[in-house]
């Protein structure tokens, strides 16, 4: 199956393409097919924003379209930055957003620094209907940045089972355990079942 990825984020595009390529899917970004649309994320949930992005691109290309909406939810900040992860503190770069998160979490003890990444993957089909998959990945927010890989809040997101931050994992290691990697695998499993039903 050929899918269009509704994302402008080069890091996310790379992660999504690798996982879907493992299933033998052909994937192109909206940009690759001449669509450069910065979709406004007006929803208040990951599900709403994921659907808004997929629908906007599907309306323009008429091909099966996949969007991911994701973010970091920090318990000590009542779930912030959540759907506002990309705009947290109105900062302009990943590095500044990490520093801002550290500032907001100053004085919070280790046992209360729990957090999770959330990814909601929505695939919409031109014939109507779609598939939604949600996954979370649990971790802890460190008090300093560690590691050079990945993007976003990866240098602050420590995964106790691995003893490393997301930014210290290789791309393949991150994909194997991440919210996005697992949401995509869950999507692919649902898609396989959906095809099975469609064939009958
Ligand atoms: P959006 O889904 O494009 O609205 O933005 C998601 C934002 O959440 C990103 O810009 C990052 O700040 C953060 N985020 C989502 N997934 C990850 C990840 O895998 N690692 C680090 N940060 C992430």
PDB file of C-alpha atoms and ligand atoms in Angstrom:
ATOM      1  CA  UNK A   1       0.000   0.000   0.000  1.00  0.00           C
ATOM      2  CA  UNK A   2       1.174   3.516  -0.734  1.00  0.00           C
ATOM      3  CA  UNK A   3       0.630   6.042   2.055  1.00  0.00           C
ATOM      4  CA  UNK A   4       1.100   9.793   2.223  1.00  0.00           C
ATOM      5  CA  UNK A   5       2.603  11.063   5.472  1.00  0.00           C
ATOM      6  CA  UNK A   6       0.994  14.267   6.696  1.00  0.00           C
ATOM      7  CA  UNK A   7       3.951  15.729   8.569  1.00  0.00           C
ATOM      8  CA  UNK A   8       6.290  18.648   8.116  1.00  0.00           C
ATOM      9  CA  UNK A   9       8.656  17.401  10.837  1.00  0.00           C
ATOM     10  CA  UNK A  10      11.697  15.800   9.157  1.00  0.00           C
ATOM     11  CA  UNK A  11      12.589  13.778  12.290  1.00  0.00           C
ATOM     12  CA  UNK A  12       9.115  12.320  12.594  1.00  0.00           C
ATOM     13  CA  UNK A  13       8.981  11.604   8.855  1.00  0.00           C
ATOM     14  CA  UNK A  14      12.243   9.654   9.090  1.00  0.00           C
ATOM     15  CA  UNK A  15      11.016   7.603  12.067  1.00  0.00           C
ATOM     16  CA  UNK A  16       7.633   6.840  10.474  1.00  0.00           C
ATOM     17  CA  UNK A  17       9.141   5.938   7.072  1.00  0.00           C
ATOM     18  CA  UNK A  18      11.535   3.409   8.620  1.00  0.00           C
ATOM     19  CA  UNK A  19       8.823   1.575  10.557  1.00  0.00           C
ATOM     20  CA  UNK A  20       6.402   1.443   7.610  1.00  0.00           C
ATOM     21  CA  UNK A  21       9.163   0.405   5.203  1.00  0.00           C
ATOM     22  CA  UNK A  22       9.711  -2.627   7.470  1.00  0.00           C
ATOM     23  CA  UNK A  23       6.194  -3.693   6.510  1.00  0.00           C
ATOM     24  CA  UNK A  24       6.943  -3.210   2.825  1.00  0.00           C
ATOM     25  CA  UNK A  25       4.762  -0.114   2.548  1.00  0.00           C
ATOM     26  CA  UNK A  26       5.626   2.637   0.134  1.00  0.00           C
ATOM     27  CA  UNK A  27       5.528   6.003   1.846  1.00  0.00           C
ATOM     28  CA  UNK A  28       5.828   9.511   0.502  1.00  0.00           C
ATOM     29  CA  UNK A  29       5.623  12.756   2.405  1.00  0.00           C
ATOM     30  CA  UNK A  30       3.014  15.338   1.486  1.00  0.00           C
ATOM     31  CA  UNK A  31       5.954  17.555   0.465  1.00  0.00           C
ATOM     32  CA  UNK A  32       7.183  14.832  -1.957  1.00  0.00           C
ATOM     33  CA  UNK A  33       3.901  15.059  -3.877  1.00  0.00           C
ATOM     34  CA  UNK A  34       3.912  18.849  -3.987  1.00  0.00           C
ATOM     35  CA  UNK A  35       1.791  19.604  -0.910  1.00  0.00           C
ATOM     36  CA  UNK A  36       3.325  22.067   1.540  1.00  0.00           C
ATOM     37  CA  UNK A  37       0.544  22.757   3.964  1.00  0.00           C
ATOM     38  CA  UNK A  38       1.181  23.775   7.548  1.00  0.00           C
ATOM     39  CA  UNK A  39      -2.005  22.446   9.106  1.00  0.00           C
ATOM     40  CA  UNK A  40      -3.235  24.411  12.115  1.00  0.00           C
ATOM     41  CA  UNK A  41      -3.589  22.120  15.118  1.00  0.00           C
ATOM     42  CA  UNK A  42      -6.780  23.473  16.646  1.00  0.00           C
ATOM     43  CA  UNK A  43      -7.736  20.357  18.636  1.00  0.00           C
ATOM     44  CA  UNK A  44      -7.369  19.851  22.379  1.00  0.00           C
ATOM     45  CA  UNK A  45      -6.485  16.146  22.198  1.00  0.00           C
ATOM     46  CA  UNK A  46      -3.854  14.128  20.305  1.00  0.00           C
ATOM     47  CA  UNK A  47      -6.723  12.266  18.613  1.00  0.00           C
ATOM     48  CA  UNK A  48      -8.331  15.477  17.323  1.00  0.00           C
ATOM     49  CA  UNK A  49      -5.079  16.960  16.032  1.00  0.00           C
ATOM     50  CA  UNK A  50      -4.012  13.711  14.404  1.00  0.00           C
ATOM     51  CA  UNK A  51      -7.331  13.520  12.554  1.00  0.00           C
ATOM     52  CA  UNK A  52      -7.237  17.212  11.569  1.00  0.00           C
ATOM     53  CA  UNK A  53      -3.788  16.758   9.982  1.00  0.00           C
ATOM     54  CA  UNK A  54      -4.686  13.524   8.162  1.00  0.00           C
ATOM     55  CA  UNK A  55      -7.983  14.949   6.854  1.00  0.00           C
ATOM     56  CA  UNK A  56      -6.380  18.161   5.565  1.00  0.00           C
ATOM     57  CA  UNK A  57      -3.837  16.257   3.471  1.00  0.00           C
ATOM     58  CA  UNK A  58      -6.305  13.575   2.343  1.00  0.00           C
ATOM     59  CA  UNK A  59      -8.603  16.332   1.058  1.00  0.00           C
ATOM     60  CA  UNK A  60      -5.757  17.589  -1.128  1.00  0.00           C
ATOM     61  CA  UNK A  61      -4.226  14.322  -2.384  1.00  0.00           C
ATOM     62  CA  UNK A  62      -7.062  11.780  -2.338  1.00  0.00           C
ATOM     63  CA  UNK A  63      -4.665   9.039  -1.188  1.00  0.00           C
ATOM     64  CA  UNK A  64      -4.501   7.017   2.069  1.00  0.00           C
ATOM     65  CA  UNK A  65      -2.985   9.501   4.503  1.00  0.00           C
ATOM     66  CA  UNK A  66      -1.230   8.951   7.816  1.00  0.00           C
ATOM     67  CA  UNK A  67      -0.689  11.589  10.494  1.00  0.00           C
ATOM     68  CA  UNK A  68       0.925  11.334  13.900  1.00  0.00           C
ATOM     69  CA  UNK A  69       0.176  13.748  16.702  1.00  0.00           C
ATOM     70  CA  UNK A  70       2.422  13.310  19.655  1.00  0.00           C
ATOM     71  CA  UNK A  71       3.770  14.990  22.733  1.00  0.00           C
ATOM     72  CA  UNK A  72       5.167  14.753  26.203  1.00  0.00           C
ATOM     73  CA  UNK A  73       2.964  14.584  29.310  1.00  0.00           C
ATOM     74  CA  UNK A  74       4.682  15.372  32.608  1.00  0.00           C
ATOM     75  CA  UNK A  75       2.862  14.285  35.757  1.00  0.00           C
ATOM     76  CA  UNK A  76       4.249  17.065  37.970  1.00  0.00           C
ATOM     77  CA  UNK A  77       2.970  19.613  35.421  1.00  0.00           C
ATOM     78  CA  UNK A  78      -0.528  18.111  35.304  1.00  0.00           C
ATOM     79  CA  UNK A  79       0.078  16.569  31.878  1.00  0.00           C
ATOM     80  CA  UNK A  80       1.746  19.636  30.280  1.00  0.00           C
ATOM     81  CA  UNK A  81       3.064  20.310  27.725  1.00  0.00           C
ATOM     82  CA  UNK A  82       0.800  17.640  26.114  1.00  0.00           C
ATOM     83  CA  UNK A  83      -0.712  18.736  22.813  1.00  0.00           C
ATOM     84  CA  UNK A  84       1.240  21.978  23.158  1.00  0.00           C
ATOM     85  CA  UNK A  85       4.637  20.214  23.225  1.00  0.00           C
ATOM     86  CA  UNK A  86       5.785  21.855  20.021  1.00  0.00           C
ATOM     87  CA  UNK A  87       4.790  25.314  21.268  1.00  0.00           C
ATOM     88  CA  UNK A  88       5.804  24.916  24.932  1.00  0.00           C
ATOM     89  CA  UNK A  89       6.711  28.285  26.489  1.00  0.00           C
ATOM     90  CA  UNK A  90       6.433  29.839  22.993  1.00  0.00           C
ATOM     91  CA  UNK A  91      10.063  28.787  22.469  1.00  0.00           C
ATOM     92  CA  UNK A  92      11.508  28.509  18.973  1.00  0.00           C
ATOM     93  CA  UNK A  93      13.807  25.484  19.177  1.00  0.00           C
ATOM     94  CA  UNK A  94      13.927  22.003  20.700  1.00  0.00           C
ATOM     95  CA  UNK A  95      16.885  23.069  22.838  1.00  0.00           C
ATOM     96  CA  UNK A  96      15.051  26.109  24.252  1.00  0.00           C
ATOM     97  CA  UNK A  97      11.968  24.005  24.971  1.00  0.00           C
ATOM     98  CA  UNK A  98      14.148  21.504  26.878  1.00  0.00           C
ATOM     99  CA  UNK A  99      15.640  24.335  28.946  1.00  0.00           C
ATOM    100  CA  UNK A 100      12.175  25.731  29.595  1.00  0.00           C
ATOM    101  CA  UNK A 101      10.980  22.306  30.759  1.00  0.00           C
ATOM    102  CA  UNK A 102      13.941  22.079  33.140  1.00  0.00           C
ATOM    103  CA  UNK A 103      13.093  25.533  34.481  1.00  0.00           C
ATOM    104  CA  UNK A 104       9.449  24.548  35.061  1.00  0.00           C
ATOM    105  CA  UNK A 105      10.593  21.416  36.885  1.00  0.00           C
ATOM    106  CA  UNK A 106      13.174  23.007  39.143  1.00  0.00           C
ATOM    107  CA  UNK A 107      13.000  21.611  42.669  1.00  0.00           C
ATOM    108  CA  UNK A 108      10.798  18.638  41.753  1.00  0.00           C
ATOM    109  CA  UNK A 109      12.333  15.528  43.340  1.00  0.00           C
ATOM    110  CA  UNK A 110      13.361  12.453  41.296  1.00  0.00           C
ATOM    111  CA  UNK A 111      10.410  10.332  42.397  1.00  0.00           C
ATOM    112  CA  UNK A 112       7.944  12.938  41.069  1.00  0.00           C
ATOM    113  CA  UNK A 113       9.591  13.422  37.647  1.00  0.00           C
ATOM    114  CA  UNK A 114       7.590  10.709  35.871  1.00  0.00           C
ATOM    115  CA  UNK A 115       6.354  11.436  32.331  1.00  0.00           C
ATOM    116  CA  UNK A 116       5.210   9.744  29.182  1.00  0.00           C
ATOM    117  CA  UNK A 117       5.393  10.311  25.462  1.00  0.00           C
ATOM    118  CA  UNK A 118       2.090   9.813  23.634  1.00  0.00           C
ATOM    119  CA  UNK A 119       1.566   9.174  19.942  1.00  0.00           C
ATOM    120  CA  UNK A 120      -1.750   8.942  18.138  1.00  0.00           C
ATOM    121  CA  UNK A 121      -1.494   7.717  14.555  1.00  0.00           C
ATOM    122  CA  UNK A 122      -4.510   8.287  12.322  1.00  0.00           C
ATOM    123  CA  UNK A 123      -4.813   6.797   8.850  1.00  0.00           C
ATOM    124  CA  UNK A 124      -7.715   7.997   6.712  1.00  0.00           C
ATOM    125  CA  UNK A 125      -8.768   6.367   3.445  1.00  0.00           C
ATOM    126  CA  UNK A 126     -10.203   8.179   0.406  1.00  0.00           C
ATOM    127  CA  UNK A 127     -13.029   5.631   0.325  1.00  0.00           C
ATOM    128  CA  UNK A 128     -14.065   6.702   3.848  1.00  0.00           C
ATOM    129  CA  UNK A 129     -13.234   5.312   7.254  1.00  0.00           C
ATOM    130  CA  UNK A 130      -9.911   5.085   8.952  1.00  0.00           C
ATOM    131  CA  UNK A 131      -7.747   3.581  11.652  1.00  0.00           C
ATOM    132  CA  UNK A 132      -6.589   5.186  14.896  1.00  0.00           C
ATOM    133  CA  UNK A 133      -3.771   3.792  17.052  1.00  0.00           C
ATOM    134  CA  UNK A 134      -2.516   5.287  20.341  1.00  0.00           C
ATOM    135  CA  UNK A 135       0.596   4.309  22.283  1.00  0.00           C
ATOM    136  CA  UNK A 136       2.490   5.682  25.274  1.00  0.00           C
ATOM    137  CA  UNK A 137       6.060   5.243  26.458  1.00  0.00           C
ATOM    138  CA  UNK A 138       6.874   5.790  30.155  1.00  0.00           C
ATOM    139  CA  UNK A 139       9.973   7.574  31.419  1.00  0.00           C
ATOM    140  CA  UNK A 140      11.459  10.123  33.785  1.00  0.00           C
ATOM    141  CA  UNK A 141      12.539  13.737  33.154  1.00  0.00           C
ATOM    142  CA  UNK A 142      16.228  14.238  34.021  1.00  0.00           C
ATOM    143  CA  UNK A 143      17.708  17.404  35.515  1.00  0.00           C
ATOM    144  CA  UNK A 144      20.157  17.862  32.601  1.00  0.00           C
ATOM    145  CA  UNK A 145      20.282  17.025  28.894  1.00  0.00           C
ATOM    146  CA  UNK A 146      21.945  13.743  27.900  1.00  0.00           C
ATOM    147  CA  UNK A 147      22.662  12.417  24.390  1.00  0.00           C
ATOM    148  CA  UNK A 148      22.791  13.802  20.864  1.00  0.00           C
ATOM    149  CA  UNK A 149      20.368  11.631  18.873  1.00  0.00           C
ATOM    150  CA  UNK A 150      16.692  12.099  18.110  1.00  0.00           C
ATOM    151  CA  UNK A 151      14.845  15.394  18.505  1.00  0.00           C
ATOM    152  CA  UNK A 152      12.478  17.331  20.740  1.00  0.00           C
ATOM    153  CA  UNK A 153      12.615  16.350  24.404  1.00  0.00           C
ATOM    154  CA  UNK A 154      14.673  13.179  23.726  1.00  0.00           C
ATOM    155  CA  UNK A 155      17.757  14.385  25.727  1.00  0.00           C
ATOM    156  CA  UNK A 156      15.638  14.788  28.871  1.00  0.00           C
ATOM    157  CA  UNK A 157      13.524  11.636  28.563  1.00  0.00           C
ATOM    158  CA  UNK A 158      15.177   8.830  30.503  1.00  0.00           C
ATOM    159  CA  UNK A 159      13.946   5.261  30.089  1.00  0.00           C
ATOM    160  CA  UNK A 160      14.774   3.328  33.298  1.00  0.00           C
ATOM    161  CA  UNK A 161      14.719  -0.144  31.618  1.00  0.00           C
ATOM    162  CA  UNK A 162      17.498   0.952  29.253  1.00  0.00           C
ATOM    163  CA  UNK A 163      19.361   3.253  31.630  1.00  0.00           C
ATOM    164  CA  UNK A 164      19.493   5.782  28.777  1.00  0.00           C
ATOM    165  CA  UNK A 165      17.660   8.814  27.449  1.00  0.00           C
ATOM    166  CA  UNK A 166      15.924   8.580  24.077  1.00  0.00           C
ATOM    167  CA  UNK A 167      18.761  10.776  22.762  1.00  0.00           C
ATOM    168  CA  UNK A 168      21.323   8.147  23.825  1.00  0.00           C
ATOM    169  CA  UNK A 169      19.551   5.374  21.904  1.00  0.00           C
ATOM    170  CA  UNK A 170      20.213   4.631  18.230  1.00  0.00           C
ATOM    171  CA  UNK A 171      17.361   5.358  15.828  1.00  0.00           C
ATOM    172  CA  UNK A 172      16.567   1.624  15.640  1.00  0.00           C
ATOM    173  CA  UNK A 173      16.579   1.239  19.432  1.00  0.00           C
ATOM    174  CA  UNK A 174      14.278   4.227  19.856  1.00  0.00           C
ATOM    175  CA  UNK A 175      11.885   2.975  17.155  1.00  0.00           C
ATOM    176  CA  UNK A 176      11.686  -0.425  18.855  1.00  0.00           C
ATOM    177  CA  UNK A 177      10.300   1.006  22.105  1.00  0.00           C
ATOM    178  CA  UNK A 178       8.972   4.470  21.326  1.00  0.00           C
ATOM    179  CA  UNK A 179       5.394   5.707  21.505  1.00  0.00           C
ATOM    180  CA  UNK A 180       5.501   6.401  17.737  1.00  0.00           C
ATOM    181  CA  UNK A 181       7.119   3.104  16.748  1.00  0.00           C
ATOM    182  CA  UNK A 182       4.571   1.132  18.750  1.00  0.00           C
ATOM    183  CA  UNK A 183       1.584   3.225  17.620  1.00  0.00           C
ATOM    184  CA  UNK A 184       2.647   2.583  14.005  1.00  0.00           C
ATOM    185  CA  UNK A 185       3.001  -1.165  14.601  1.00  0.00           C
ATOM    186  CA  UNK A 186      -0.439  -1.178  16.241  1.00  0.00           C
ATOM    187  CA  UNK A 187      -1.821   0.757  13.257  1.00  0.00           C
ATOM    188  CA  UNK A 188      -0.225  -1.738  10.860  1.00  0.00           C
ATOM    189  CA  UNK A 189      -1.730  -4.680  12.758  1.00  0.00           C
ATOM    190  CA  UNK A 190      -5.202  -3.088  12.588  1.00  0.00           C
ATOM    191  CA  UNK A 191      -4.659  -2.356   8.910  1.00  0.00           C
ATOM    192  CA  UNK A 192      -3.781  -6.009   8.239  1.00  0.00           C
ATOM    193  CA  UNK A 193      -7.029  -7.088   9.906  1.00  0.00           C
ATOM    194  CA  UNK A 194      -8.975  -4.415   8.023  1.00  0.00           C
ATOM    195  CA  UNK A 195      -7.597  -5.680   4.683  1.00  0.00           C
ATOM    196  CA  UNK A 196      -8.479  -9.229   5.729  1.00  0.00           C
ATOM    197  CA  UNK A 197     -12.094  -8.219   6.306  1.00  0.00           C
ATOM    198  CA  UNK A 198     -12.220  -6.172   3.109  1.00  0.00           C
ATOM    199  CA  UNK A 199     -11.122  -9.257   1.086  1.00  0.00           C
ATOM    200  CA  UNK A 200     -14.015 -11.397   2.366  1.00  0.00           C
TER     201      UNK A 200
HETATM  202  P1  LIG B   1       3.397  17.598  16.713  1.00  0.00           P
HETATM  203  O1  LIG B   1       2.923  16.187  16.890  1.00  0.00           O
HETATM  204  O2  LIG B   1       4.049  17.821  15.404  1.00  0.00           O
HETATM  205  O3  LIG B   1       2.332  18.589  17.072  1.00  0.00           O
HETATM  206  O4  LIG B   1       4.545  17.922  17.765  1.00  0.00           O
HETATM  207  C1  LIG B   1       4.979  17.008  18.649  1.00  0.00           C
HETATM  208  C2  LIG B   1       6.022  17.640  19.542  1.00  0.00           C
HETATM  209  O5  LIG B   1       6.129  16.795  20.688  1.00  0.00           O
HETATM  210  C3  LIG B   1       7.410  17.653  18.907  1.00  0.00           C
HETATM  211  O6  LIG B   1       7.690  18.860  18.262  1.00  0.00           O
HETATM  212  C4  LIG B   1       8.307  17.422  20.120  1.00  0.00           C
HETATM  213  O7  LIG B   1       8.505  18.625  20.815  1.00  0.00           O
HETATM  214  C5  LIG B   1       7.460  16.501  20.986  1.00  0.00           C
HETATM  215  N1  LIG B   1       7.716  15.080  20.631  1.00  0.00           N
HETATM  216  C6  LIG B   1       6.867  14.204  20.019  1.00  0.00           C
HETATM  217  N2  LIG B   1       7.458  13.019  19.840  1.00  0.00           N
HETATM  218  C7  LIG B   1       8.692  13.142  20.323  1.00  0.00           C
HETATM  219  C8  LIG B   1       9.793  12.241  20.372  1.00  0.00           C
HETATM  220  O8  LIG B   1       9.772  11.094  19.914  1.00  0.00           O
HETATM  221  N3  LIG B   1      10.904  12.716  20.964  1.00  0.00           N
HETATM  222  C9  LIG B   1      11.003  13.989  21.478  1.00  0.00           C
HETATM  223  N4  LIG B   1      10.022  14.876  21.418  1.00  0.00           N
HETATM  224  C10 LIG B   1       8.858  14.449  20.837  1.00  0.00           C
END
